[in-house]
PDB file of C-alpha atoms in Angstrom:
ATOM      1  CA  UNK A 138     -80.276  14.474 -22.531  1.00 48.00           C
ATOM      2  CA  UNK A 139     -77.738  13.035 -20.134  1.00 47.00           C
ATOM      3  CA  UNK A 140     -76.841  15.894 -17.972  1.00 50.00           C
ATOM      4  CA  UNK A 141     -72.525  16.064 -16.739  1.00 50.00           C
ATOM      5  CA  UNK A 142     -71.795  14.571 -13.369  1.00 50.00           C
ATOM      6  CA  UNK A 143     -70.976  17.206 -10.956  1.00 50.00           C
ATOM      7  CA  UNK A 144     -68.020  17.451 -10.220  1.00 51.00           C
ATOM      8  CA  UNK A 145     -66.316  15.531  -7.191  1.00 52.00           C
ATOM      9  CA  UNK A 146     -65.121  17.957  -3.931  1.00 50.00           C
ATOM     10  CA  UNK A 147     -61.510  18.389  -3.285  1.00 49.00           C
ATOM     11  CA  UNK A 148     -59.975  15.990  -1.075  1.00 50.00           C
ATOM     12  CA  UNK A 149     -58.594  17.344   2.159  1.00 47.00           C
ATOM     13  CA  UNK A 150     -54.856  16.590   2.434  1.00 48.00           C
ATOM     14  CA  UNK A 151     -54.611  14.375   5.476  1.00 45.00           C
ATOM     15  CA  UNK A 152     -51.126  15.076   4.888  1.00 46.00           C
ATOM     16  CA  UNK A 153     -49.568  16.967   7.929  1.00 49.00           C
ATOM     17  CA  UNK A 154     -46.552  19.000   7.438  1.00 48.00           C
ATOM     18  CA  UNK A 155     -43.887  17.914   9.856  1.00 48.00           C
ATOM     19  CA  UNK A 156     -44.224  20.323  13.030  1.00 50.00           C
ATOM     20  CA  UNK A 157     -40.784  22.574  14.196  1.00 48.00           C
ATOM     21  CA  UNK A 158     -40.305  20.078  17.329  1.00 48.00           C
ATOM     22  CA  UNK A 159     -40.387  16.893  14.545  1.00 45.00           C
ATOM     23  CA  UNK A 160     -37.904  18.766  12.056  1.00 44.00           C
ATOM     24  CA  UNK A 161     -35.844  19.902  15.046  1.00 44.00           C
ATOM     25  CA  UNK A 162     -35.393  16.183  16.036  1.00 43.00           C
ATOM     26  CA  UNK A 163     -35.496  15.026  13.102  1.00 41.00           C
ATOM     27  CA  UNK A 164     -31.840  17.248  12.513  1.00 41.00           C
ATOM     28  CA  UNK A 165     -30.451  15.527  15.538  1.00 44.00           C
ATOM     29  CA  UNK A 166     -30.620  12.218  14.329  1.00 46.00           C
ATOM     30  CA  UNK A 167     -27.107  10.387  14.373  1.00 45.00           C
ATOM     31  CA  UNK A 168     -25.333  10.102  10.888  1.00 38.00           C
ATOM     32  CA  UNK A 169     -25.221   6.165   9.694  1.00 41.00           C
ATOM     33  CA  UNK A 170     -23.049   3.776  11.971  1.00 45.00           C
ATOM     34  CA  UNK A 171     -20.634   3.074   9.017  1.00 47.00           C
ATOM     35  CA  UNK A 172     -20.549   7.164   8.352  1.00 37.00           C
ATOM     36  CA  UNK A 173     -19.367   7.587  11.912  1.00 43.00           C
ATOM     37  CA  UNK A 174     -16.566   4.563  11.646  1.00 49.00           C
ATOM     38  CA  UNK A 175     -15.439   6.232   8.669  1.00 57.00           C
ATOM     39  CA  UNK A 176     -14.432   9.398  10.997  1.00 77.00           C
ATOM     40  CA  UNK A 177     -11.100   8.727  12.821  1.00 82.00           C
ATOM     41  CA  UNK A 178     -12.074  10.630  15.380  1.00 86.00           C
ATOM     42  CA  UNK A 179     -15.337   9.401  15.893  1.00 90.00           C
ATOM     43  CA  UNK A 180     -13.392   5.857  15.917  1.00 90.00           C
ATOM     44  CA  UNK A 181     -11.354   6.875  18.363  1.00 89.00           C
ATOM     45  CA  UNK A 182     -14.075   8.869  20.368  1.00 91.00           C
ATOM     46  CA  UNK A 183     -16.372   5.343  20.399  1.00 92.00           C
ATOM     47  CA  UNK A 184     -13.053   3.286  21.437  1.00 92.00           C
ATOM     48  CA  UNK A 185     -12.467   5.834  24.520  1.00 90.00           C
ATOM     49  CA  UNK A 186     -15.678   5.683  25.356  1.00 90.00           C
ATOM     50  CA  UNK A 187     -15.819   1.722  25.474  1.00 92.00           C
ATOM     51  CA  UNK A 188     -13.158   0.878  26.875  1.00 91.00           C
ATOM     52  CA  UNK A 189     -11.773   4.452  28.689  1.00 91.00           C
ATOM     53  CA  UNK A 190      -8.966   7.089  27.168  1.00 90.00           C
ATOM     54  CA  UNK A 191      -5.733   5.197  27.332  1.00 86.00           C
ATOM     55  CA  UNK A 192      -3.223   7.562  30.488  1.00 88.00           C
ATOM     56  CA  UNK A 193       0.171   8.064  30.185  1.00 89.00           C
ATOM     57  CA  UNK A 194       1.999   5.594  31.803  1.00 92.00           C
ATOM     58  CA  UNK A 195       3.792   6.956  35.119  1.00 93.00           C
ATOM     59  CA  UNK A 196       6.426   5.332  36.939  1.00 92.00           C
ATOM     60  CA  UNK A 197       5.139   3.683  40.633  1.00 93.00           C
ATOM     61  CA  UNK A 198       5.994   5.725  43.399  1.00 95.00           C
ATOM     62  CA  UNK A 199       8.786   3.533  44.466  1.00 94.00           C
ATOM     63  CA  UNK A 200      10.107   4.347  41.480  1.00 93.00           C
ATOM     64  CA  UNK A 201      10.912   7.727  42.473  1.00 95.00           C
ATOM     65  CA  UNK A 202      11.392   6.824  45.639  1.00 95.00           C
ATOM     66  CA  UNK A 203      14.268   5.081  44.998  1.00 94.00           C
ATOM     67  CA  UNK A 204      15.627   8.043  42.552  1.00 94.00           C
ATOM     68  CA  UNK A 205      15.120  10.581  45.744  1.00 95.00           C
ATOM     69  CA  UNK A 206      17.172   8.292  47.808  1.00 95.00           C
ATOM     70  CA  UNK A 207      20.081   7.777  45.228  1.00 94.00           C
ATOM     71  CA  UNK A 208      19.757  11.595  44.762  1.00 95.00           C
ATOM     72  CA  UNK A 209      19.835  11.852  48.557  1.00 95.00           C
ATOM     73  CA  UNK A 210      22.649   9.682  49.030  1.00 93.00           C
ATOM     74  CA  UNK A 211      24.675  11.091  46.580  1.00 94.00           C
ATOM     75  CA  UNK A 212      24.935   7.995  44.619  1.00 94.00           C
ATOM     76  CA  UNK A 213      27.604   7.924  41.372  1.00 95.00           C
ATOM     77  CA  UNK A 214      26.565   9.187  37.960  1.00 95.00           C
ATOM     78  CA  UNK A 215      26.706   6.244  36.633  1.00 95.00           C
ATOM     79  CA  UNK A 216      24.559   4.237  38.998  1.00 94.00           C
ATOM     80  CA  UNK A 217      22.067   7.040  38.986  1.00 94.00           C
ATOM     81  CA  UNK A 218      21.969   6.539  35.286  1.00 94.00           C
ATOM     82  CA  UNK A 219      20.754   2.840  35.529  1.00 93.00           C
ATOM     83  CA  UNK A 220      18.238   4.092  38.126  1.00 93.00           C
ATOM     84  CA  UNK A 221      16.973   6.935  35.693  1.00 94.00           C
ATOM     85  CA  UNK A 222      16.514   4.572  32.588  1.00 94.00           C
ATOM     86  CA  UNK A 223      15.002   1.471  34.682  1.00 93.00           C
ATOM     87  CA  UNK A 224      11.560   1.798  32.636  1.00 92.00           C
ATOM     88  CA  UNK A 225      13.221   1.575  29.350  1.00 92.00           C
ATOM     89  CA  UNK A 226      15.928  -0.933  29.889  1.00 90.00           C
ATOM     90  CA  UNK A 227      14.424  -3.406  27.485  1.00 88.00           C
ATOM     91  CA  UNK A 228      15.371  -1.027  24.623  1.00 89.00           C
ATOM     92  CA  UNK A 229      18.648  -0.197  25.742  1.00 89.00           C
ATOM     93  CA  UNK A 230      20.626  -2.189  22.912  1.00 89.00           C
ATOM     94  CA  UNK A 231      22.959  -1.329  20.446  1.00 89.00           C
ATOM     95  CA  UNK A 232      20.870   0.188  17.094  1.00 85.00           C
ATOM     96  CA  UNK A 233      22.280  -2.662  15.437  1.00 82.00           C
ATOM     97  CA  UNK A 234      20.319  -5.662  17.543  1.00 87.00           C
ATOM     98  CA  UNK A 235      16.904  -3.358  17.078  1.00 90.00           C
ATOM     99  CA  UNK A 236      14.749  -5.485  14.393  1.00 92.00           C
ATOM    100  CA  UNK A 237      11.870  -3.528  13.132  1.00 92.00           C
ATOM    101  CA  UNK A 238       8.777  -5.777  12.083  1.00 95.00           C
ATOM    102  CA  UNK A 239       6.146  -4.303   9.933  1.00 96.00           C
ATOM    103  CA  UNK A 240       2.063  -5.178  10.667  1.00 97.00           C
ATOM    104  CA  UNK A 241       0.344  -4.310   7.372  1.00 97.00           C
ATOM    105  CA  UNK A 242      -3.224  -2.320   8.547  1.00 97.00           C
ATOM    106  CA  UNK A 243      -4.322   0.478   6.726  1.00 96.00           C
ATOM    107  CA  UNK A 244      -7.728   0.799   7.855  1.00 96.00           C
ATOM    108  CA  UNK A 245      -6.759   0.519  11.448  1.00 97.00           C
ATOM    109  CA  UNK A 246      -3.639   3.339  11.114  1.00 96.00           C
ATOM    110  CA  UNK A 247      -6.027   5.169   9.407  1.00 96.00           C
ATOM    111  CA  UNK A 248      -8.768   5.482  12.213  1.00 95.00           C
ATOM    112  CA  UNK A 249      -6.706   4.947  15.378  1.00 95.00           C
ATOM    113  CA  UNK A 250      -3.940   6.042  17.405  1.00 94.00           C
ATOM    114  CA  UNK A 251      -0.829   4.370  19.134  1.00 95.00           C
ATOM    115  CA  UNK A 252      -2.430   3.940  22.405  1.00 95.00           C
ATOM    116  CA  UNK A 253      -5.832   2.426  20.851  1.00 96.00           C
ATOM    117  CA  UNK A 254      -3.303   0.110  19.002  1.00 97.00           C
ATOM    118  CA  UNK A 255      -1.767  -0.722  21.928  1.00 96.00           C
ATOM    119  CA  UNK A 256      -4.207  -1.658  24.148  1.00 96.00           C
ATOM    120  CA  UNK A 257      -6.403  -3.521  21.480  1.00 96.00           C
ATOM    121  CA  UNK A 258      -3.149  -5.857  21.252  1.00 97.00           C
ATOM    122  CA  UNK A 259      -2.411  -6.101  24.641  1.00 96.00           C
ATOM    123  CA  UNK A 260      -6.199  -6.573  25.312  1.00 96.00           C
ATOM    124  CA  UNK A 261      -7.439  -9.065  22.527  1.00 97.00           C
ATOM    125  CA  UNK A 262      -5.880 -12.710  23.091  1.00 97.00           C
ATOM    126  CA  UNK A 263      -2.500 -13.343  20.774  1.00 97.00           C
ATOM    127  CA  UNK A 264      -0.827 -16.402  19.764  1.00 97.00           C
ATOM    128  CA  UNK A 265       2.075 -18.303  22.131  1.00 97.00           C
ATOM    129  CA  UNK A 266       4.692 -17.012  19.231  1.00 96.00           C
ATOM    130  CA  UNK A 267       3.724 -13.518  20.515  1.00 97.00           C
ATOM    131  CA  UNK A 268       2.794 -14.069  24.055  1.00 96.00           C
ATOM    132  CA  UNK A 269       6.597 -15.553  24.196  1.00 95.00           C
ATOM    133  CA  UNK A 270       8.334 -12.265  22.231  1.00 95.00           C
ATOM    134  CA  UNK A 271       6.817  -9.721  24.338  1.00 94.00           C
ATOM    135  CA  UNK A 272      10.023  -9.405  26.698  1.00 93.00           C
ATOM    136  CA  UNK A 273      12.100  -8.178  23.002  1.00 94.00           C
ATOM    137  CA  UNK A 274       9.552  -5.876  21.986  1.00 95.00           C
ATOM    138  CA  UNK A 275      10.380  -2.938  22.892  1.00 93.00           C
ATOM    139  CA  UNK A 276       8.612  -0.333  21.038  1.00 94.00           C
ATOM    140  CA  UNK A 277       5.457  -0.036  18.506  1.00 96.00           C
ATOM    141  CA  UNK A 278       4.443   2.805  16.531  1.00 96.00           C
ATOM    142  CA  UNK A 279       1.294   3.506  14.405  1.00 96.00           C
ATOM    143  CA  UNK A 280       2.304   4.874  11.132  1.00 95.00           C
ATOM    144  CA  UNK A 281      -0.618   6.794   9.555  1.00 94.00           C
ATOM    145  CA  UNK A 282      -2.798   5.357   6.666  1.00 94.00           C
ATOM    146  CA  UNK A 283      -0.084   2.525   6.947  1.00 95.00           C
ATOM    147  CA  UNK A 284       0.465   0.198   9.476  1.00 97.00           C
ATOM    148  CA  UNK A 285       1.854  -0.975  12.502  1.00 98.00           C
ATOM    149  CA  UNK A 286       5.689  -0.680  13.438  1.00 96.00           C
ATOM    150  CA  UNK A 287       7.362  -3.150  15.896  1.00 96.00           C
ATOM    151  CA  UNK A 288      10.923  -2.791  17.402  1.00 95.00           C
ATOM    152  CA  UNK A 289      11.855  -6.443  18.640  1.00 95.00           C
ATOM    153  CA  UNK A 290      15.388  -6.830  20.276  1.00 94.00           C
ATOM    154  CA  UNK A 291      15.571 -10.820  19.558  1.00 93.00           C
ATOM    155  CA  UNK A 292      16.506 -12.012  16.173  1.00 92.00           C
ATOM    156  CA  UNK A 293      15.605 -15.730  16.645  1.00 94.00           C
ATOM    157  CA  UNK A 294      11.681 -14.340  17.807  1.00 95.00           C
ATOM    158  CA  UNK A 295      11.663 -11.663  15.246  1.00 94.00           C
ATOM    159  CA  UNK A 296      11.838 -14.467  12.221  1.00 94.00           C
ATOM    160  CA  UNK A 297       9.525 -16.799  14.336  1.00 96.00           C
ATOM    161  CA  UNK A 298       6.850 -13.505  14.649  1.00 96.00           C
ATOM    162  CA  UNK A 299       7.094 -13.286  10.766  1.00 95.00           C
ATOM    163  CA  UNK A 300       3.760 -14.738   8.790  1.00 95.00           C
ATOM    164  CA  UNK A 301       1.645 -14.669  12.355  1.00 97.00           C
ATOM    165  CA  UNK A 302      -1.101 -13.310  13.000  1.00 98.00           C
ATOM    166  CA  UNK A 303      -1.665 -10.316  15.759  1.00 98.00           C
ATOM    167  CA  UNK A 304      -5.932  -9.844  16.910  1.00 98.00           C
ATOM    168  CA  UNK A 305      -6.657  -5.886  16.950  1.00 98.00           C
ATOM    169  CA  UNK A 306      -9.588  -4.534  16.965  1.00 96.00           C
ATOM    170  CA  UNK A 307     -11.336  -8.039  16.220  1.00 94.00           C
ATOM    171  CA  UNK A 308      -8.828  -8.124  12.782  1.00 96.00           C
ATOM    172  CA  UNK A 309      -6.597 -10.588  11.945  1.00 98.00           C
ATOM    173  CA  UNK A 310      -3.523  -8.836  10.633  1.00 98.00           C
ATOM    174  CA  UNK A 311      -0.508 -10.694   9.811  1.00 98.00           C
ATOM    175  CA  UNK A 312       3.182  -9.587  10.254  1.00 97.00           C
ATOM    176  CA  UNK A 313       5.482  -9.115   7.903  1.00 96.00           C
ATOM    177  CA  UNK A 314       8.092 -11.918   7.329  1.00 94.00           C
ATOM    178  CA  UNK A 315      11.483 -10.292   8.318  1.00 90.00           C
ATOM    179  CA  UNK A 316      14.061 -10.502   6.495  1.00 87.00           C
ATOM    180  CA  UNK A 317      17.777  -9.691   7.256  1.00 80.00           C
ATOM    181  CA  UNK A 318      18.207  -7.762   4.297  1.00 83.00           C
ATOM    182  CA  UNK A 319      15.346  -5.167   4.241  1.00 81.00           C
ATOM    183  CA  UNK A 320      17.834  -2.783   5.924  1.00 84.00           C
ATOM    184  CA  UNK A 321      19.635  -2.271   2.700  1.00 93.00           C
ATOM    185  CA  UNK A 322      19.070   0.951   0.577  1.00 96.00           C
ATOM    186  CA  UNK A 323      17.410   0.863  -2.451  1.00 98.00           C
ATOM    187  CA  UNK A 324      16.578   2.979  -5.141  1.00 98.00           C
ATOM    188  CA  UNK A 325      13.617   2.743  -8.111  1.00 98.00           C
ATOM    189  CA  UNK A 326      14.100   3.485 -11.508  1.00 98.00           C
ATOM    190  CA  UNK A 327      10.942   3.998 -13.139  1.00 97.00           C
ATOM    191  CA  UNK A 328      10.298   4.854 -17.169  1.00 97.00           C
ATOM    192  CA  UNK A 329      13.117   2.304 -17.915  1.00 97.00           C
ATOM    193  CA  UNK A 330      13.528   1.765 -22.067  1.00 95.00           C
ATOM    194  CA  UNK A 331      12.190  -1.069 -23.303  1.00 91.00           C
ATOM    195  CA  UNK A 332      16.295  -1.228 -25.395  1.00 93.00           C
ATOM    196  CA  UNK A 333      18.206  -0.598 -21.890  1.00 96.00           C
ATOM    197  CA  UNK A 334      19.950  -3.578 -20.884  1.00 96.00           C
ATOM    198  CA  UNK A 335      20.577  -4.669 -16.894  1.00 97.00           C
ATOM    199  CA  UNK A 336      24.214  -4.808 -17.550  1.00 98.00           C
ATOM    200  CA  UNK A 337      24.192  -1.058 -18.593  1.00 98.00           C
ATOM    201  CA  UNK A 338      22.312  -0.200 -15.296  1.00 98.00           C
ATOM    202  CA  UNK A 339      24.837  -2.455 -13.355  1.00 98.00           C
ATOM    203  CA  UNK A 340      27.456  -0.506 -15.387  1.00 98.00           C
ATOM    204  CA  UNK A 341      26.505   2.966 -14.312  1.00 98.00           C
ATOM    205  CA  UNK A 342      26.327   2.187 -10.445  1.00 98.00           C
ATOM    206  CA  UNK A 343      29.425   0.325 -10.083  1.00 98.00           C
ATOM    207  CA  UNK A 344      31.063   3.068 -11.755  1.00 98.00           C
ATOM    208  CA  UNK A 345      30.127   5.372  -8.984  1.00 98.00           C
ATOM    209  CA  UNK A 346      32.222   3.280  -6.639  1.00 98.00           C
ATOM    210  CA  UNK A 347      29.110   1.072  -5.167  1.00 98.00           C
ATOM    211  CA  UNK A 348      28.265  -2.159  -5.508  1.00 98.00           C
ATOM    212  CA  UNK A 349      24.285  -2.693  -6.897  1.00 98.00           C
ATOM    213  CA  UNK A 350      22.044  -5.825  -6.620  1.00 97.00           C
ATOM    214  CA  UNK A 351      19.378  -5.328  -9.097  1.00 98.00           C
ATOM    215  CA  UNK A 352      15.704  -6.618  -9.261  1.00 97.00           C
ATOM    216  CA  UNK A 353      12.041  -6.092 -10.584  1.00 97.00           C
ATOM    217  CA  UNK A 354      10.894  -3.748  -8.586  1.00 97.00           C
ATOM    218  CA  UNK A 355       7.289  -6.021  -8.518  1.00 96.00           C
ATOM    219  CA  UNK A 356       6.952  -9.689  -9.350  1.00 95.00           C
ATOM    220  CA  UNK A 357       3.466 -11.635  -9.769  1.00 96.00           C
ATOM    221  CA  UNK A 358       3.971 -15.345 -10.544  1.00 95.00           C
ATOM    222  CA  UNK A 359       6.509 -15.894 -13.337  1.00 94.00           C
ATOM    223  CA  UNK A 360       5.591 -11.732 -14.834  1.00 96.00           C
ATOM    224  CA  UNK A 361       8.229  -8.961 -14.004  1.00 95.00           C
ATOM    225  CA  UNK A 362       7.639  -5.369 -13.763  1.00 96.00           C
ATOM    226  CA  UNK A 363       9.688  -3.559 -16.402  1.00 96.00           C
ATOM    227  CA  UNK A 364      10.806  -0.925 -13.552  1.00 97.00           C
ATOM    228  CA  UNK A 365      13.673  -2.237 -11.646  1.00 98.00           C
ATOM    229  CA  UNK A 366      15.164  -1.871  -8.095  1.00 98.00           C
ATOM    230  CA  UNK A 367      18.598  -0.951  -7.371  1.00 98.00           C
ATOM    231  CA  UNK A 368      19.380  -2.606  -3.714  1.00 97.00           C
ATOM    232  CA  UNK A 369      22.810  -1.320  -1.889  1.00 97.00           C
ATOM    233  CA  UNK A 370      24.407  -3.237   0.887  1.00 95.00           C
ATOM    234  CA  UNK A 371      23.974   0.013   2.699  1.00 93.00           C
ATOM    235  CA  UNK A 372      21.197   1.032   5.397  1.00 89.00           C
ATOM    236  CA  UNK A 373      21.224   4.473   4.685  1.00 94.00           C
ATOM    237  CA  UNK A 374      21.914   6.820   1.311  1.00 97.00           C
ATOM    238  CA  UNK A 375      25.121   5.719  -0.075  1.00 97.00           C
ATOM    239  CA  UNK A 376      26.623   9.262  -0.266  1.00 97.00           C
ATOM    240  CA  UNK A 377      28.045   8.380  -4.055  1.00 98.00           C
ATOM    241  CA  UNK A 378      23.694   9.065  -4.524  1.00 98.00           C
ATOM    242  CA  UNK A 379      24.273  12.599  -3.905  1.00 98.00           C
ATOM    243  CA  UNK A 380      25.878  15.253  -6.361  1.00 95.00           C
ATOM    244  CA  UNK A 381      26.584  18.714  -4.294  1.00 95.00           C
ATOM    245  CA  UNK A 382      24.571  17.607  -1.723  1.00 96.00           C
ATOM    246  CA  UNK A 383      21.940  16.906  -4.189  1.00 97.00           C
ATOM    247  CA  UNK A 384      19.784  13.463  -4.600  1.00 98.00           C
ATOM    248  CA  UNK A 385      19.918  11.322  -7.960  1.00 98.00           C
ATOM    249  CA  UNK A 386      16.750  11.984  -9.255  1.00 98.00           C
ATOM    250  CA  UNK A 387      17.068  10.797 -12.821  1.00 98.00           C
ATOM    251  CA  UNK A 388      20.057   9.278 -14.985  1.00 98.00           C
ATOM    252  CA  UNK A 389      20.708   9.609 -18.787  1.00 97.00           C
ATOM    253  CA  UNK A 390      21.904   6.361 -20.173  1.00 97.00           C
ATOM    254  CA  UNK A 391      23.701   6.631 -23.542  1.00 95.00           C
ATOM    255  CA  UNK A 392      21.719   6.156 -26.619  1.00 94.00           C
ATOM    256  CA  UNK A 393      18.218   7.167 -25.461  1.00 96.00           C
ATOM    257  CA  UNK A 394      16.309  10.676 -25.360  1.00 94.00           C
ATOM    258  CA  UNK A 395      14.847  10.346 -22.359  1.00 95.00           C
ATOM    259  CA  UNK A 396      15.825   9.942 -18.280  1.00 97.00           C
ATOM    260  CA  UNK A 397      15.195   6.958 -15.845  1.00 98.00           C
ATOM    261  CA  UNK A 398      13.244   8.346 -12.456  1.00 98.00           C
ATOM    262  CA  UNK A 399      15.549   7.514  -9.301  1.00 98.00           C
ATOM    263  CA  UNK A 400      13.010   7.188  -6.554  1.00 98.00           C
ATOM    264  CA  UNK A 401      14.514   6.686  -3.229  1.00 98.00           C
ATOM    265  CA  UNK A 402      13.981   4.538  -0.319  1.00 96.00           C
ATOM    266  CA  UNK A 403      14.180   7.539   1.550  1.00 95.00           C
ATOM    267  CA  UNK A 404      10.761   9.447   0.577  1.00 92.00           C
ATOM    268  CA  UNK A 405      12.177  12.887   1.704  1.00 95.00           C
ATOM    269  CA  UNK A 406      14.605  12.976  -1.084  1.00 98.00           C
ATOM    270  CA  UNK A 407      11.904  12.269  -3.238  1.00 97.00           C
ATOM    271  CA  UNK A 408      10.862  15.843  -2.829  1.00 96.00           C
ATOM    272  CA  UNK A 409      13.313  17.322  -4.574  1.00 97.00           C
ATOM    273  CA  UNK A 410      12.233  17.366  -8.292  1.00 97.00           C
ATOM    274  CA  UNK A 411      14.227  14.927 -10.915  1.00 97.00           C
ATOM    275  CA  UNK A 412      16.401  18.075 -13.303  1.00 96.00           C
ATOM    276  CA  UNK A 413      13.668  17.458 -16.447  1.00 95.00           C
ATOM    277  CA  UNK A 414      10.880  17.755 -14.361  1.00 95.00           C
ATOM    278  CA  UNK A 415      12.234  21.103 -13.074  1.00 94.00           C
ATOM    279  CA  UNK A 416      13.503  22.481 -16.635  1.00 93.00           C
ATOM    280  CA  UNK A 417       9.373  22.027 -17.237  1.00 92.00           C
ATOM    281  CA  UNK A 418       8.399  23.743 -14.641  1.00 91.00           C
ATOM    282  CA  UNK A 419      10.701  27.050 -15.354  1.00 91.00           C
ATOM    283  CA  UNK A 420       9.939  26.915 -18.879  1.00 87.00           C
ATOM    284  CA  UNK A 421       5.661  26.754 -18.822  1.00 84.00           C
ATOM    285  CA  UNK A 422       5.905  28.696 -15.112  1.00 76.00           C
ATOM    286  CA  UNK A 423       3.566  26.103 -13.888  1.00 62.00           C
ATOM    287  CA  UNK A 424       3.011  26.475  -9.749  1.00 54.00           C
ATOM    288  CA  UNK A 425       3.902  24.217  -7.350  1.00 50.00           C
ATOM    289  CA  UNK A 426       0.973  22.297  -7.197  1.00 50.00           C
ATOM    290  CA  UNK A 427       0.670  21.687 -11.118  1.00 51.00           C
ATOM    291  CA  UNK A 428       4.259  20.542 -11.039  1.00 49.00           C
ATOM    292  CA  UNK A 429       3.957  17.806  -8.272  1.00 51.00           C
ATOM    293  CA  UNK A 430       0.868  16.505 -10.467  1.00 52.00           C
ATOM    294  CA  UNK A 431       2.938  16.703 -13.932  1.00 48.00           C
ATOM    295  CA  UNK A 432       5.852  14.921 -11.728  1.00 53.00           C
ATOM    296  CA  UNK A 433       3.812  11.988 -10.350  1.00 51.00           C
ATOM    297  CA  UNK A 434       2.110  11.662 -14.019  1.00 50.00           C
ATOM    298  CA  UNK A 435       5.656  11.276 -15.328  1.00 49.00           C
ATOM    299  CA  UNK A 436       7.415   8.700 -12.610  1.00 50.00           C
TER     300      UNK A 436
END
């Protein structure tokens, strides 16, 4: 008779549980490089820290040294006046002569300031076409999750600028073309009948006195959107837009049962909820928060 094999000891566990100093240090261990980019104010924090926090920029002492003589000497108004706005004399132009150029960079306006942006530029080596334009720039402006906003003050270098390409923070980005016209007001109309004819659109907004230039609001190749824009050869809200102070939000055009969004140029207006969208709202009592959703659903 073949007797059962005893059975085999227990095997120690060689594993070691992790001791309180390990799982303390273990908790201190830096998130993931990319997790900390993805932080603007780590990306900012890691910028500073590389290259130093960007001062404000203070006038030299002979600046003010010359203001506390003029001041002393009882200089005129006006001459005190040039003194006083010295610094910023290279924006000092009529609004009209002002170009604004647009620099397409999410990422970057997403994770860094104006003075990063700045200093990046102004750091990293450009091309001639910019090195030459830097006397007519006069101002730049990050716009959040956007882009870049340049003020040049030379129209001949502003349409030379547009289609280059500015280095910031090692990206390429490439500026805007300008265009002479971009300053006109437009308006969207969104939810447009498949049965609604241009000429009925042109129609509508001559007869409030303006003159329209209409368009597809986006073109890919030979393929037009079906939502068109209404351009103005006005740079701000014609005021024939506005009923009591209120905002065309939506237009009924004869023969169909429902609106055509207006969405404006200027986003603030946009705010104020087309007269449909509202009539929901009071009838189901939906909140604030519920309506914005139902509104963006619908335009």
């Amino acid at each position: 008779m073949v007797s059962a094999p005893s059975p085999r000891p227990p095997q120690a566990n060689t594993r070691q549980a992790p001791s309180a100093n390990a799982r303390q240090a273990s908790s201190r261990q830096p998130p993931p490089a990319n997790a900390r980019q993805a932080s603007p104010a780590n990306a900012r924090q890691a910028y500073q820290a590389e290259f130093g926090r960007q001062p404000r920029h203070v006038p030299t002492d002979k600046f003010f040294a010359d203001i506390d003589e003029a001041m002393s000497k009882q200089v005129s108004a006006q001459e005190l006046r040039v003194l006083a706005l010295r610094e910023v004399q290279r924006s000092r132009v009529p609004a009209t002569d002002k170009i604004e150029l647009w620099i397409p960079a999410p990422q970057i306006a997403r994770l860094y300031g104006t003075p990063e942006v700045m200093h990046a530029i102004n750091r990293e080596t450009q091309s001639q076409t910019w090195d030459a334009a830097m006397a007519s720039l006069c101002a730049l402006d990050v716009v959040k999750n956007r882009g870049i906003r340049v003020t040049c003050t030379n129209r001949d270098l502003a349409i030379k600028l547009g289609g280059t390409v500015v280095n910031c923070m090692g990206q390429k980005l490439i500026v805007k073309p300008y265009s002479a016209y971009e300053r006109y007001y437009y308006v969207d109309l969104t939810h447009i009948p498949d049965g609604l004819d241009e000429d009925v659109i042109y129609d509508h907004f001559s007869a409030l006195g303006l003159q329209p230039i209409i368009a597809p609001t986006h073109v890919a190749g030979s393929l037009m959107s079906r939502d068109r824009t209404v351009w103005f050869p006005e740079t701000d809200v014609p005021d024939a837009l506005f009923t009591d102070g209120v905002p065309l939000r939506e237009i009924y055009f004869a023969g169909f049962d429902y609106p055509v969004y207006v969405q404006h140029k200027k986003r603030s207006l946009n705010k104020v909820l087309p007269p449909t969208i509202a009539k929901k709202r009071a009838e189901t009592g939906e909140g604030c928060s519920q309506c914005a959703a139902r509104h963006a659903a619908d335009a």
